[in-house]
Coordinates of C-alpha atoms (C1' of nucleotides) in Angstrom, one line a residue:
Chain A
M151 CA 170.6 -43.2 39.3
T152 CA 172.9 -41.9 41.9
L153 CA 170.9 -40.5 44.8
K154 CA 173.0 -37.9 46.6
L155 CA 172.1 -38.0 50.2
D156 CA 173.3 -35.0 52.1
K157 CA 176.2 -36.0 54.2
V158 CA 174.8 -34.1 57.1
N159 CA 174.3 -37.3 59.0
R160 CA 176.5 -35.5 61.3
G161 CA 176.3 -37.3 64.5
P162 CA 173.0 -38.7 65.4
H163 CA 174.8 -39.1 68.7
L164 CA 173.3 -37.3 71.6
S165 CA 176.8 -36.5 72.9
T166 CA 177.4 -34.6 69.6
L167 CA 174.3 -32.5 70.1
V168 CA 175.2 -31.7 73.7
A169 CA 178.7 -30.9 72.8
S170 CA 177.7 -28.5 70.1
S171 CA 175.1 -26.9 72.3
I172 CA 177.7 -26.2 75.0
S173 CA 180.1 -25.1 72.3
R174 CA 177.6 -22.6 71.0
E175 CA 177.1 -21.2 74.5
I176 CA 180.8 -20.5 74.6
A177 CA 181.0 -19.1 71.1
Q178 CA 178.2 -16.7 71.7
G179 CA 179.7 -15.5 74.9
R180 CA 177.0 -16.7 77.3
L181 CA 179.8 -18.7 78.9
K182 CA 183.0 -16.7 79.2
P183 CA 186.5 -18.0 79.9
G184 CA 186.9 -18.9 83.5
D185 CA 183.2 -19.5 84.0
Q186 CA 182.2 -22.8 85.6
L187 CA 179.9 -25.1 83.8
P188 CA 176.9 -26.6 85.4
T189 CA 177.6 -29.9 87.0
E190 CA 177.4 -33.0 84.9
Q191 CA 174.3 -34.0 86.7
A192 CA 172.6 -30.6 86.1
L193 CA 173.6 -30.7 82.4
A194 CA 172.2 -34.2 82.1
T195 CA 168.8 -33.2 83.5
T196 CA 168.6 -30.0 81.5
F197 CA 169.4 -31.8 78.3
G198 CA 167.3 -34.8 79.2
V199 CA 170.1 -37.3 78.7
S200 CA 172.1 -39.5 81.0
R201 CA 175.2 -38.2 82.7
N202 CA 177.2 -40.6 80.5
V203 CA 176.3 -38.7 77.4
V204 CA 177.2 -35.4 79.0
R205 CA 180.6 -36.9 80.0
E206 CA 181.2 -37.9 76.3
A207 CA 180.4 -34.4 75.2
I208 CA 182.7 -33.0 77.8
A209 CA 185.5 -35.3 76.9
R210 CA 185.2 -34.0 73.4
L211 CA 185.2 -30.4 74.4
R212 CA 188.1 -31.0 76.6
S213 CA 190.1 -32.6 73.8
E214 CA 189.4 -29.5 71.8
G215 CA 190.8 -27.3 74.5
R216 CA 187.5 -25.5 74.9
I217 CA 187.0 -26.5 78.5
W218 CA 189.1 -27.8 81.3
S219 CA 188.0 -29.9 84.2
Q220 CA 189.3 -31.1 87.5
Q221 CA 188.1 -33.9 89.7
G222 CA 186.3 -32.6 92.7
R223 CA 185.9 -29.1 91.5
G224 CA 184.1 -28.9 88.2
A225 CA 184.5 -28.0 84.5
F226 CA 185.5 -24.5 83.4
V227 CA 185.7 -22.6 80.2
A228 CA 189.2 -22.3 78.9
D229 CA 190.9 -19.4 77.3
A230 CA 190.3 -19.1 73.6
T231 CA 194.0 -19.3 72.8
N232 CA 194.3 -22.6 74.6
A233 CA 192.5 -24.4 71.8
T234 CA 194.8 -27.1 70.8
V235 CA 192.9 -27.9 67.6
L236 CA 191.7 -25.8 64.8
T237 CA 188.2 -26.6 63.9
I238 CA 185.7 -25.2 61.5
D239 CA 182.2 -26.3 62.4
Y240 CA 179.6 -27.3 60.0
E241 CA 177.2 -24.4 60.7
T242 CA 179.6 -21.6 59.9
L243 CA 180.6 -23.6 56.8
Q244 CA 177.1 -23.2 55.5
R245 CA 177.2 -19.4 55.5
A246 CA 177.4 -17.8 52.2
D247 CA 180.5 -15.7 52.8
S248 CA 182.4 -18.5 54.4
F249 CA 183.1 -20.1 51.1
R250 CA 184.6 -16.9 49.7
N251 CA 186.7 -16.5 52.8
L252 CA 188.0 -20.0 52.7
F253 CA 188.7 -19.7 49.1
E254 CA 190.7 -16.6 49.7
L255 CA 192.7 -18.3 52.5
R256 CA 193.3 -21.3 50.3
G257 CA 194.6 -19.1 47.5
M258 CA 196.9 -17.2 49.8
L259 CA 198.4 -20.5 50.8
E260 CA 198.6 -22.0 47.4
V261 CA 200.3 -19.2 45.7
Q262 CA 203.1 -19.0 48.3
I263 CA 203.4 -22.7 48.4
A264 CA 203.8 -23.0 44.6
A265 CA 206.7 -20.5 44.7
L266 CA 208.3 -22.3 47.6
A267 CA 207.8 -25.6 45.9
A268 CA 209.6 -24.4 42.7
T269 CA 212.7 -23.8 44.7
R270 CA 212.7 -26.9 46.8
R271 CA 211.1 -29.7 44.8
S272 CA 212.8 -33.0 44.5
D273 CA 212.5 -35.5 41.7
A274 CA 210.1 -37.6 43.7
D275 CA 207.9 -34.6 44.1
I276 CA 207.8 -34.1 40.4
V277 CA 206.9 -37.7 39.9
A278 CA 204.0 -37.4 42.4
M279 CA 202.7 -34.4 40.6
E280 CA 202.8 -36.1 37.2
Q281 CA 201.1 -39.1 38.5
A282 CA 198.3 -37.0 39.9
L283 CA 198.0 -35.2 36.6
D284 CA 197.8 -38.6 34.8
G285 CA 195.0 -39.6 37.1
M286 CA 193.1 -36.5 36.3
R287 CA 193.5 -37.1 32.5
T288 CA 191.9 -40.6 32.7
A289 CA 189.0 -39.7 35.0
P290 CA 185.8 -37.9 34.0
Y291 CA 185.7 -34.3 35.1
G292 CA 184.2 -33.8 38.5
S293 CA 184.2 -37.5 39.3
V294 CA 185.4 -38.7 42.6
A295 CA 188.6 -40.0 41.1
W296 CA 189.2 -36.7 39.4
L297 CA 188.7 -34.7 42.6
K298 CA 191.0 -37.1 44.4
N299 CA 193.8 -36.6 41.9
D300 CA 193.1 -32.9 41.9
L301 CA 193.6 -32.7 45.6
G302 CA 196.6 -35.1 45.2
F303 CA 198.3 -32.7 42.8
H304 CA 198.0 -29.8 45.2
R305 CA 199.1 -31.9 48.0
A306 CA 202.2 -33.0 46.1
V307 CA 203.0 -29.4 45.4
A308 CA 202.6 -28.6 49.1
E309 CA 204.8 -31.5 50.0
A310 CA 207.5 -30.3 47.6
T311 CA 208.0 -27.4 50.0
Q312 CA 209.6 -30.0 52.3
N313 CA 207.5 -28.4 55.1
P314 CA 204.9 -30.9 56.3
Y315 CA 202.7 -28.2 57.9
M316 CA 202.1 -26.7 54.4
G317 CA 200.4 -29.9 53.2
Q318 CA 198.6 -30.3 56.4
F319 CA 197.1 -26.9 56.4
L320 CA 196.4 -26.8 52.7
V321 CA 194.6 -30.1 52.7
F322 CA 192.6 -29.1 55.6
V323 CA 191.5 -25.8 54.0
S324 CA 190.9 -27.4 50.6
E325 CA 188.7 -30.1 52.1
R326 CA 186.6 -27.4 53.8
V327 CA 186.4 -25.6 50.5
R328 CA 185.3 -28.7 48.7
E329 CA 182.6 -29.3 51.3
S330 CA 181.4 -25.8 50.8
I331 CA 181.2 -26.4 47.1
L332 CA 179.3 -29.7 47.6
A333 CA 177.0 -28.0 50.0
A334 CA 176.2 -25.3 47.5
G335 CA 175.8 -27.9 44.8
N336 CA 175.7 -25.5 41.9
Q337 CA 178.6 -26.8 39.9
Q338 CA 178.2 -27.7 36.2
K339 CA 180.5 -29.8 34.2
S340 CA 181.8 -29.7 30.7
D341 CA 184.6 -31.2 28.7
D342 CA 185.8 -27.7 28.1
M343 CA 186.3 -27.2 31.8
A344 CA 188.3 -30.4 32.0
R345 CA 190.7 -29.3 29.3
T346 CA 191.1 -25.8 30.8
T347 CA 191.7 -27.1 34.3
L348 CA 194.2 -29.7 33.1
G349 CA 196.1 -27.0 31.1
E350 CA 196.3 -24.8 34.2
H351 CA 197.7 -27.6 36.2
E352 CA 200.2 -28.4 33.5
R353 CA 201.5 -24.9 33.5
I354 CA 202.0 -25.0 37.2
L355 CA 203.9 -28.2 37.0
A356 CA 206.1 -26.9 34.2
A357 CA 207.0 -23.8 36.2
I358 CA 207.8 -25.9 39.3
K359 CA 209.8 -28.3 37.2
A360 CA 211.8 -25.4 35.8
G361 CA 212.4 -24.0 39.3
D362 CA 210.7 -20.8 38.3
A363 CA 209.2 -19.5 41.6
K364 CA 207.6 -16.4 40.1
G365 CA 206.2 -18.4 37.2
A366 CA 204.8 -21.1 39.5
S367 CA 203.0 -18.6 41.7
A368 CA 201.7 -16.8 38.6
A369 CA 200.4 -20.0 37.1
M370 CA 198.8 -20.9 40.4
T371 CA 197.2 -17.5 40.6
R372 CA 195.7 -18.1 37.1
H373 CA 194.5 -21.5 38.1
L374 CA 192.8 -20.2 41.2
A375 CA 191.1 -17.4 39.3
G376 CA 189.9 -20.0 36.8
A377 CA 188.7 -22.3 39.6
A378 CA 186.9 -19.4 41.2
S379 CA 185.0 -18.6 38.1
R380 CA 184.2 -22.3 37.5
V381 CA 182.5 -22.5 40.8
G382 CA 180.7 -19.3 40.3
L383 CA 182.5 -17.1 42.7
P384 CA 183.1 -13.6 41.2
G385 CA 179.6 -12.3 41.5
G386 CA 177.7 -15.5 42.0
N387 CA 177.5 -16.3 45.6
A388 CA 174.6 -18.5 44.9
A389 CA 173.7 -19.6 48.4
A390 CA 170.4 -21.1 47.7
K391 CA 170.5 -23.7 50.4
P392 CA 167.5 -23.4 52.7
A393 CA 169.6 -23.0 55.8
S394 CA 168.9 -26.4 57.3
S395 CA 167.0 -25.3 60.3
A396 CA 165.4 -28.7 60.7
R397 CA 168.0 -29.6 63.3
H398 CA 167.1 -28.4 66.7
S399 CA 163.8 -30.0 67.4
R400 CA 164.8 -30.5 71.0
L401 CA 167.1 -33.3 71.8
R402 CA 166.0 -36.7 72.7
K403 CA 164.4 -38.7 70.0
A404 CA 164.1 -36.0 67.4
V405 CA 166.9 -37.5 65.4
R406 CA 164.9 -40.3 64.1
G407 CA 163.7 -39.1 60.7
Q408 CA 166.6 -37.1 59.4
A409 CA 166.1 -38.4 55.9
A410 CA 165.7 -34.8 54.7
G411 CA 164.3 -33.8 51.4
Chain B
M96 CA 198.6 -16.7 97.5
T97 CA 197.9 -18.6 94.4
L98 CA 201.2 -20.4 93.8
K99 CA 201.3 -22.6 90.7
L100 CA 202.0 -26.1 91.9
D101 CA 202.9 -29.0 89.8
K102 CA 199.4 -30.2 89.4
V103 CA 199.0 -30.1 85.7
N104 CA 199.8 -33.8 85.1
R105 CA 198.6 -33.4 81.5
G106 CA 195.8 -35.8 81.1
P107 CA 195.3 -38.0 84.1
H108 CA 192.1 -39.1 82.4
L109 CA 192.1 -42.6 81.3
S110 CA 190.1 -41.7 78.2
T111 CA 192.9 -39.4 77.1
L112 CA 195.4 -42.3 77.3
V113 CA 193.1 -44.6 75.5
A114 CA 192.4 -42.1 72.8
S115 CA 196.0 -41.3 72.2
S116 CA 196.9 -44.9 72.1
I117 CA 194.3 -45.6 69.4
S118 CA 195.4 -42.5 67.7
R119 CA 199.0 -43.7 67.6
E120 CA 197.9 -47.0 66.1
I121 CA 196.3 -45.1 63.3
A122 CA 199.2 -42.7 62.8
Q123 CA 201.7 -45.5 62.6
G124 CA 199.7 -47.4 60.1
R125 CA 198.8 -50.4 62.1
L126 CA 195.2 -49.3 61.7
K127 CA 194.5 -48.3 58.1
P128 CA 191.5 -46.3 56.8
G129 CA 188.6 -48.6 56.5
D130 CA 189.7 -51.0 59.1
Q131 CA 187.3 -51.9 61.9
L132 CA 188.4 -51.3 65.4
P133 CA 188.0 -53.9 68.1
T134 CA 184.7 -53.8 69.9
E135 CA 184.3 -51.5 72.8
Q136 CA 184.2 -54.4 75.1
A137 CA 187.4 -55.8 73.7
L138 CA 189.1 -52.5 73.9
A139 CA 188.0 -52.1 77.5
T140 CA 189.4 -55.4 78.5
T141 CA 192.7 -55.0 76.6
F142 CA 193.2 -51.5 78.1
G143 CA 192.0 -52.7 81.5
V144 CA 189.4 -49.9 81.8
S145 CA 185.7 -49.7 81.8
R146 CA 183.7 -49.6 78.6
N147 CA 182.7 -46.1 79.6
V148 CA 186.2 -44.8 79.3
V149 CA 186.6 -46.4 75.9
R150 CA 183.4 -44.7 74.8
E151 CA 184.7 -41.3 75.9
A152 CA 187.9 -41.9 74.0
I153 CA 186.0 -42.9 70.9
A154 CA 183.7 -39.9 71.2
R155 CA 186.8 -37.8 71.2
L156 CA 188.4 -39.5 68.2
R157 CA 185.1 -39.3 66.3
S158 CA 184.9 -35.6 66.9
E159 CA 188.3 -35.3 65.4
G160 CA 187.2 -37.2 62.3
R161 CA 189.7 -39.9 62.9
I162 CA 187.2 -42.7 63.3
W163 CA 183.6 -43.2 62.4
S164 CA 181.1 -45.4 64.1
Q165 CA 177.7 -46.7 63.5
Q166 CA 175.2 -48.4 65.8
G167 CA 175.1 -52.1 65.3
R168 CA 178.1 -52.3 63.1
G169 CA 181.2 -51.0 64.8
A170 CA 183.8 -48.3 64.7
F171 CA 186.0 -47.8 61.6
V172 CA 189.1 -45.8 60.8
A173 CA 188.2 -42.8 58.6
D174 CA 190.0 -41.4 55.7
A175 CA 192.7 -39.0 56.6
T176 CA 191.1 -36.2 54.6
N177 CA 187.9 -36.5 56.6
A178 CA 189.6 -35.0 59.6
T179 CA 187.4 -32.1 60.7
V180 CA 189.9 -30.6 63.0
L181 CA 193.5 -29.6 62.5
T182 CA 195.7 -30.7 65.3
I183 CA 199.4 -30.5 66.0
D184 CA 200.3 -32.8 68.8
Y185 CA 203.1 -32.2 71.3
E186 CA 205.3 -35.0 70.1
T187 CA 205.8 -33.5 66.6
L188 CA 206.0 -30.1 68.2
Q189 CA 209.0 -31.3 70.1
R190 CA 211.0 -32.1 67.0
A191 CA 213.8 -29.8 66.2
D192 CA 212.7 -28.9 62.7
S193 CA 209.1 -28.4 63.5
F194 CA 209.8 -25.0 65.0
R195 CA 211.4 -23.8 61.8
N196 CA 208.6 -25.2 59.7
L197 CA 205.9 -23.6 61.8
F198 CA 207.8 -20.3 61.7
E199 CA 207.9 -20.5 58.0
L200 CA 204.2 -21.2 57.7
R201 CA 203.4 -18.3 60.1
G202 CA 205.6 -16.0 58.0
M203 CA 203.8 -17.0 54.8
L204 CA 200.5 -16.2 56.4
E205 CA 201.6 -13.0 58.1
V206 CA 203.2 -11.4 55.0
Q207 CA 200.1 -12.0 52.9
I208 CA 197.8 -10.9 55.7
A209 CA 199.6 -7.7 56.2
A210 CA 199.2 -6.8 52.5
L211 CA 195.5 -7.7 52.5
A212 CA 195.0 -5.8 55.8
A213 CA 196.5 -2.6 54.2
T214 CA 193.8 -2.6 51.6
R215 CA 190.8 -3.5 53.7
R216 CA 191.4 -2.1 57.2
S217 CA 188.7 -0.1 58.9
D218 CA 189.2 2.6 61.5
A219 CA 188.2 0.2 64.2
D220 CA 191.0 -2.1 63.1
I221 CA 193.6 0.7 63.4
V222 CA 192.4 1.5 66.9
A223 CA 192.7 -2.2 67.9
M224 CA 196.3 -2.3 66.6
E225 CA 197.2 0.9 68.4
Q226 CA 195.8 -0.3 71.6
A227 CA 197.8 -3.5 71.4
L228 CA 200.9 -1.5 70.6
D229 CA 200.3 0.7 73.7
G230 CA 199.9 -2.5 75.8
M231 CA 203.3 -3.6 74.6
R232 CA 204.9 -0.3 75.4
T233 CA 203.8 -0.4 79.1
A234 CA 204.7 -4.1 79.7
P235 CA 208.1 -5.5 80.3
Y236 CA 209.6 -7.3 77.3
G237 CA 208.8 -10.9 77.3
S238 CA 206.2 -10.7 80.1
V239 CA 202.9 -12.4 79.8
A240 CA 201.2 -9.0 79.2
W241 CA 203.7 -8.2 76.5
L242 CA 203.2 -11.5 74.7
K243 CA 199.4 -11.1 75.0
N244 CA 199.5 -7.7 73.4
D245 CA 202.0 -8.9 70.8
L246 CA 199.6 -11.6 69.7
G247 CA 196.8 -9.1 70.0
F248 CA 198.5 -6.9 67.5
H249 CA 198.9 -9.6 64.9
R250 CA 195.4 -10.8 65.5
A251 CA 194.2 -7.2 64.9
V252 CA 196.1 -7.2 61.6
A253 CA 194.5 -10.5 60.6
E254 CA 191.0 -9.3 61.5
A255 CA 191.6 -6.2 59.4
T256 CA 191.5 -8.5 56.4
Q257 CA 187.8 -8.9 57.2
N258 CA 188.3 -12.6 56.7
P259 CA 187.7 -14.4 60.0
Y260 CA 189.6 -17.5 58.9
M261 CA 192.7 -15.5 58.6
G262 CA 192.7 -14.6 62.3
Q263 CA 191.7 -18.1 63.2
F264 CA 194.6 -19.8 61.4
L265 CA 197.1 -17.2 62.3
V266 CA 196.4 -17.3 66.0
F267 CA 196.5 -21.1 65.9
V268 CA 199.9 -21.2 64.2
S269 CA 201.3 -18.4 66.3
E270 CA 200.3 -20.2 69.5
R271 CA 202.1 -23.4 68.3
V272 CA 205.1 -21.3 67.5
R273 CA 205.0 -19.7 70.9
E274 CA 204.8 -23.1 72.5
S275 CA 207.8 -24.2 70.5
I276 CA 209.7 -21.2 71.7
L277 CA 208.8 -21.9 75.3
A278 CA 209.7 -25.6 74.9
A279 CA 213.1 -24.6 73.6
G280 CA 213.4 -22.1 76.4
N281 CA 216.5 -20.5 74.9
Q282 CA 215.2 -16.9 74.7
Q283 CA 217.1 -14.0 76.2
K284 CA 215.7 -10.6 76.8
S285 CA 217.1 -7.1 76.7
D286 CA 215.7 -3.6 76.5
D287 CA 217.3 -3.3 73.1
M288 CA 215.1 -6.1 71.9
A289 CA 212.0 -4.4 73.2
R290 CA 212.8 -1.2 71.4
T291 CA 213.6 -3.0 68.1
T292 CA 210.5 -5.1 68.3
L293 CA 208.3 -2.1 69.0
G294 CA 209.8 -0.2 66.1
E295 CA 209.1 -3.1 63.7
H296 CA 205.5 -3.2 64.8
E297 CA 205.1 0.6 64.4
R298 CA 206.4 0.4 60.8
I299 CA 203.8 -2.3 60.1
L300 CA 201.1 -0.2 61.5
A301 CA 202.1 2.9 59.6
A302 CA 202.1 1.0 56.3
I303 CA 198.7 -0.5 57.0
K304 CA 197.4 2.9 58.1
A305 CA 198.6 4.4 54.9
G306 CA 196.9 1.6 52.8
D307 CA 200.3 0.6 51.5
A308 CA 200.1 -3.1 50.8
K309 CA 203.6 -3.5 49.5
G310 CA 205.0 -1.6 52.4
A311 CA 203.0 -3.5 54.9
S312 CA 204.2 -6.9 53.7
A313 CA 207.8 -5.6 53.5
A314 CA 207.6 -4.3 57.0
M315 CA 206.1 -7.6 58.1
T316 CA 208.9 -9.5 56.4
R317 CA 211.5 -7.4 58.2
H318 CA 209.7 -8.0 61.5
L319 CA 209.7 -11.7 61.0
A320 CA 213.3 -11.7 60.1
G321 CA 214.0 -9.9 63.3
A322 CA 211.9 -12.2 65.3
A323 CA 213.6 -15.2 63.8
S324 CA 217.0 -13.9 64.8
R325 CA 215.8 -13.0 68.3
V326 CA 214.7 -16.5 68.9
G327 CA 217.9 -17.9 67.5
L328 CA 216.7 -19.0 64.1
P329 CA 219.4 -18.1 61.6
G330 CA 218.2 -17.1 58.2
G331 CA 218.7 -20.1 56.1
N332 CA 220.8 -23.0 57.2
A333 CA 220.1 -23.9 60.8
A334 CA 218.6 -27.3 60.4
A335 CA 221.6 -29.2 61.4
K336 CA 221.2 -28.7 65.1
P337 CA 220.2 -32.1 66.5
A338 CA 218.7 -30.5 69.6
S339 CA 217.3 -33.6 71.1
S340 CA 217.5 -32.0 74.5
A341 CA 213.9 -31.1 74.9
R342 CA 212.7 -33.5 77.5
H343 CA 209.4 -34.1 79.1
S344 CA 210.0 -31.8 82.0
R345 CA 210.6 -28.9 79.6
L346 CA 207.5 -29.8 77.7
R347 CA 205.3 -29.9 80.8
K348 CA 206.8 -26.6 81.9
A349 CA 205.8 -25.1 78.6
V350 CA 202.3 -26.5 78.8
R351 CA 201.9 -25.1 82.3
G352 CA 203.0 -21.7 81.2
Q353 CA 200.6 -21.7 78.4
A354 CA 197.8 -22.6 80.6
A355 CA 198.6 -19.7 82.8
G356 CA 198.7 -17.1 80.0
Chain C
dT194 C1' 192.2 -15.9 120.1
dC195 C1' 194.2 -18.6 116.8
dA196 C1' 195.6 -22.5 114.3
dA197 C1' 195.3 -27.2 113.0
dT198 C1' 192.4 -31.1 112.3
dC199 C1' 188.7 -33.4 110.6
dA200 C1' 184.1 -34.5 109.1
dG201 C1' 180.7 -33.7 105.7
dG202 C1' 178.7 -32.5 101.3
dG203 C1' 179.4 -31.7 96.5
dT204 C1' 181.8 -32.8 92.0
dT205 C1' 184.3 -35.4 88.8
dG206 C1' 186.4 -40.0 87.5
dT207 C1' 185.6 -44.8 86.9
dA208 C1' 183.3 -49.3 87.1
dT209 C1' 179.3 -52.2 86.3
dG210 C1' 175.1 -54.0 84.6
dA211 C1' 171.1 -53.6 81.9
dT212 C1' 168.2 -52.2 78.0
dA213 C1' 167.1 -50.3 73.3
dA214 C1' 168.3 -49.7 68.5
dC215 C1' 170.5 -51.3 64.7
dA216 C1' 173.3 -54.4 61.3
dC217 C1' 174.0 -58.7 59.3
dG218 C1' 174.0 -63.3 58.2
dA219 C1' 171.5 -67.9 58.7
dC220 C1' 167.6 -70.2 57.5
dA221 C1' 163.2 -71.7 56.3
dA222 C1' 158.9 -70.7 53.5
dG223 C1' 157.0 -69.3 49.3
Chain D
dC86 C1' 165.4 -66.9 43.5
dT87 C1' 163.0 -64.0 46.6
dT88 C1' 161.2 -62.8 51.0
dG89 C1' 160.4 -62.8 55.7
dT90 C1' 161.9 -64.1 60.3
dC91 C1' 165.0 -64.8 63.8
dG92 C1' 169.2 -64.9 66.5
dT93 C1' 173.6 -62.9 67.4
dG94 C1' 176.8 -59.3 67.9
dT95 C1' 177.6 -54.3 68.3
dT96 C1' 176.8 -49.7 69.4
dA97 C1' 174.0 -46.1 71.9
dT98 C1' 172.0 -45.0 76.0
dC99 C1' 170.4 -45.3 80.8
dA100 C1' 170.9 -46.1 85.7
dT101 C1' 173.4 -46.8 89.8
dA102 C1' 177.3 -47.2 92.7
dC103 C1' 181.7 -46.2 94.5
dA104 C1' 186.4 -43.9 94.6
dA105 C1' 189.1 -39.8 94.5
dC106 C1' 189.2 -35.2 95.2
dC107 C1' 188.1 -30.3 96.5
dC108 C1' 186.1 -27.0 99.4
dT109 C1' 184.0 -25.3 103.5
dG110 C1' 182.9 -25.0 108.1
dA111 C1' 182.7 -26.8 112.6
dT112 C1' 185.4 -28.9 116.2
dT113 C1' 189.3 -29.2 118.9
dG114 C1' 193.5 -28.1 121.1
dA115 C1' 196.8 -24.8 122.5

DNA sequence: TCAATCAGGGTTGTATGATAACACGACAAG
DNA sequence: CTTGTCGTGTTATCATACAACCCTGATTGA
């Protein structure tokens, strides 16, 4: 049988724990922009780790634009708008409303992207969409191959806009949505769903092929509504996950037995 | 007197150089997903740095989801879809068409957000928008305070959707757009522009206040069209400009300005 | 008095070596 | 063929030391 381990392995590294701890201090306002962080040595002792680990954590936060450091002075909290990367951390992803919100954002992008794709698609884009659709036809519904081709179809649509950022953003949001779905884990499959989903995709492709922007966005809207109901969105925000609070058992060697159950 | 000196230097850290070097290897396909990276020791010797520096670079790449490492085995290149952060590096930001593409993405978000905000805004949201507008009225056009309030207005609109991801994404994209504008450095100011821009914002606010979704998105569309022309982005066919003039000095200047605001 | 200089401590950046934890194949024993 | 052990290689972490740099305050010179 396929034993589904939760993919929360999420950094047994101490530096990850330190980084998210500091990150939380910033997010919750206990460290405001401009504030100076404690020295690396102080952080090392308070967290009970070596200064090296603290430095890895700081390197990570610095690359995210959250903090900024200068030799001889110290490390400081950066302005929020300086963030050079867009990140959605795992904890907020687990909240019940985050799935609905992400889905809404995804829909907003998809509908507009479909319309744009209909007016700009090239022949190669059409081929890519058809290939992804074929891949979905030959894979069992909900399997890894199916999901991969599903995402591939939507990415092909996004790339048909000839705007690379569309695909980049859409894939990013879609992946977060997919993680949310997996975290909820309440999806049920049926052959009926496979047929319905395929039909929705085919209608999207047909509209894009015909260069019908309005039709494409309408078909995409229908597809998203169907997908929402398939994952139990309308009234069913079934967030039955027990909130994973087994995490902070004080740093150090608490990470040993994270087999979870 | 705090005079801004040329001290930015943009990453004197060796770990930054190592990280971007590895990152480039991945981006250019010399390291494919699943490939194993050289050992930390090997990387340290080839780059001529200490193993510690390599570890900081790897910690950074790992936090970005680009690579994945396991104790006792090694570090491996992760799948592209595993990226947990969305990042737009300065090199692609420098390309001529990236500004147009980012602006298009921003517009797509803004128009939809405005419509959604009109149906969901609370009184507090309206107050936030009015405050931002007041801030724009009392600041000189194009000044740091003006830009801050401009962004604040759009963020207030996004927050009125009651979907936190909307604001997060919009601010991120808008900041990249602003960086692009600063990098191009071809903006010219006039009092006329200030009045026009303010008027556009006021019409957006009025529509949102009235709960008029269609009006809000229409007003936002007009505002974006105006903004596009103000930064020298003609409506449809301006992609031909080679514009390879943006050099590193310009880029650094833009980075410095962003750090100040 | 005032200004420049300089010494000292504190902080980050980097290097180096050592140890623990883990993965994996080789190899012998059953 | 299976199992247990062991050795090697790798990452994760610790500890220490030094270099580069910033800031402050005392000293010195005019």
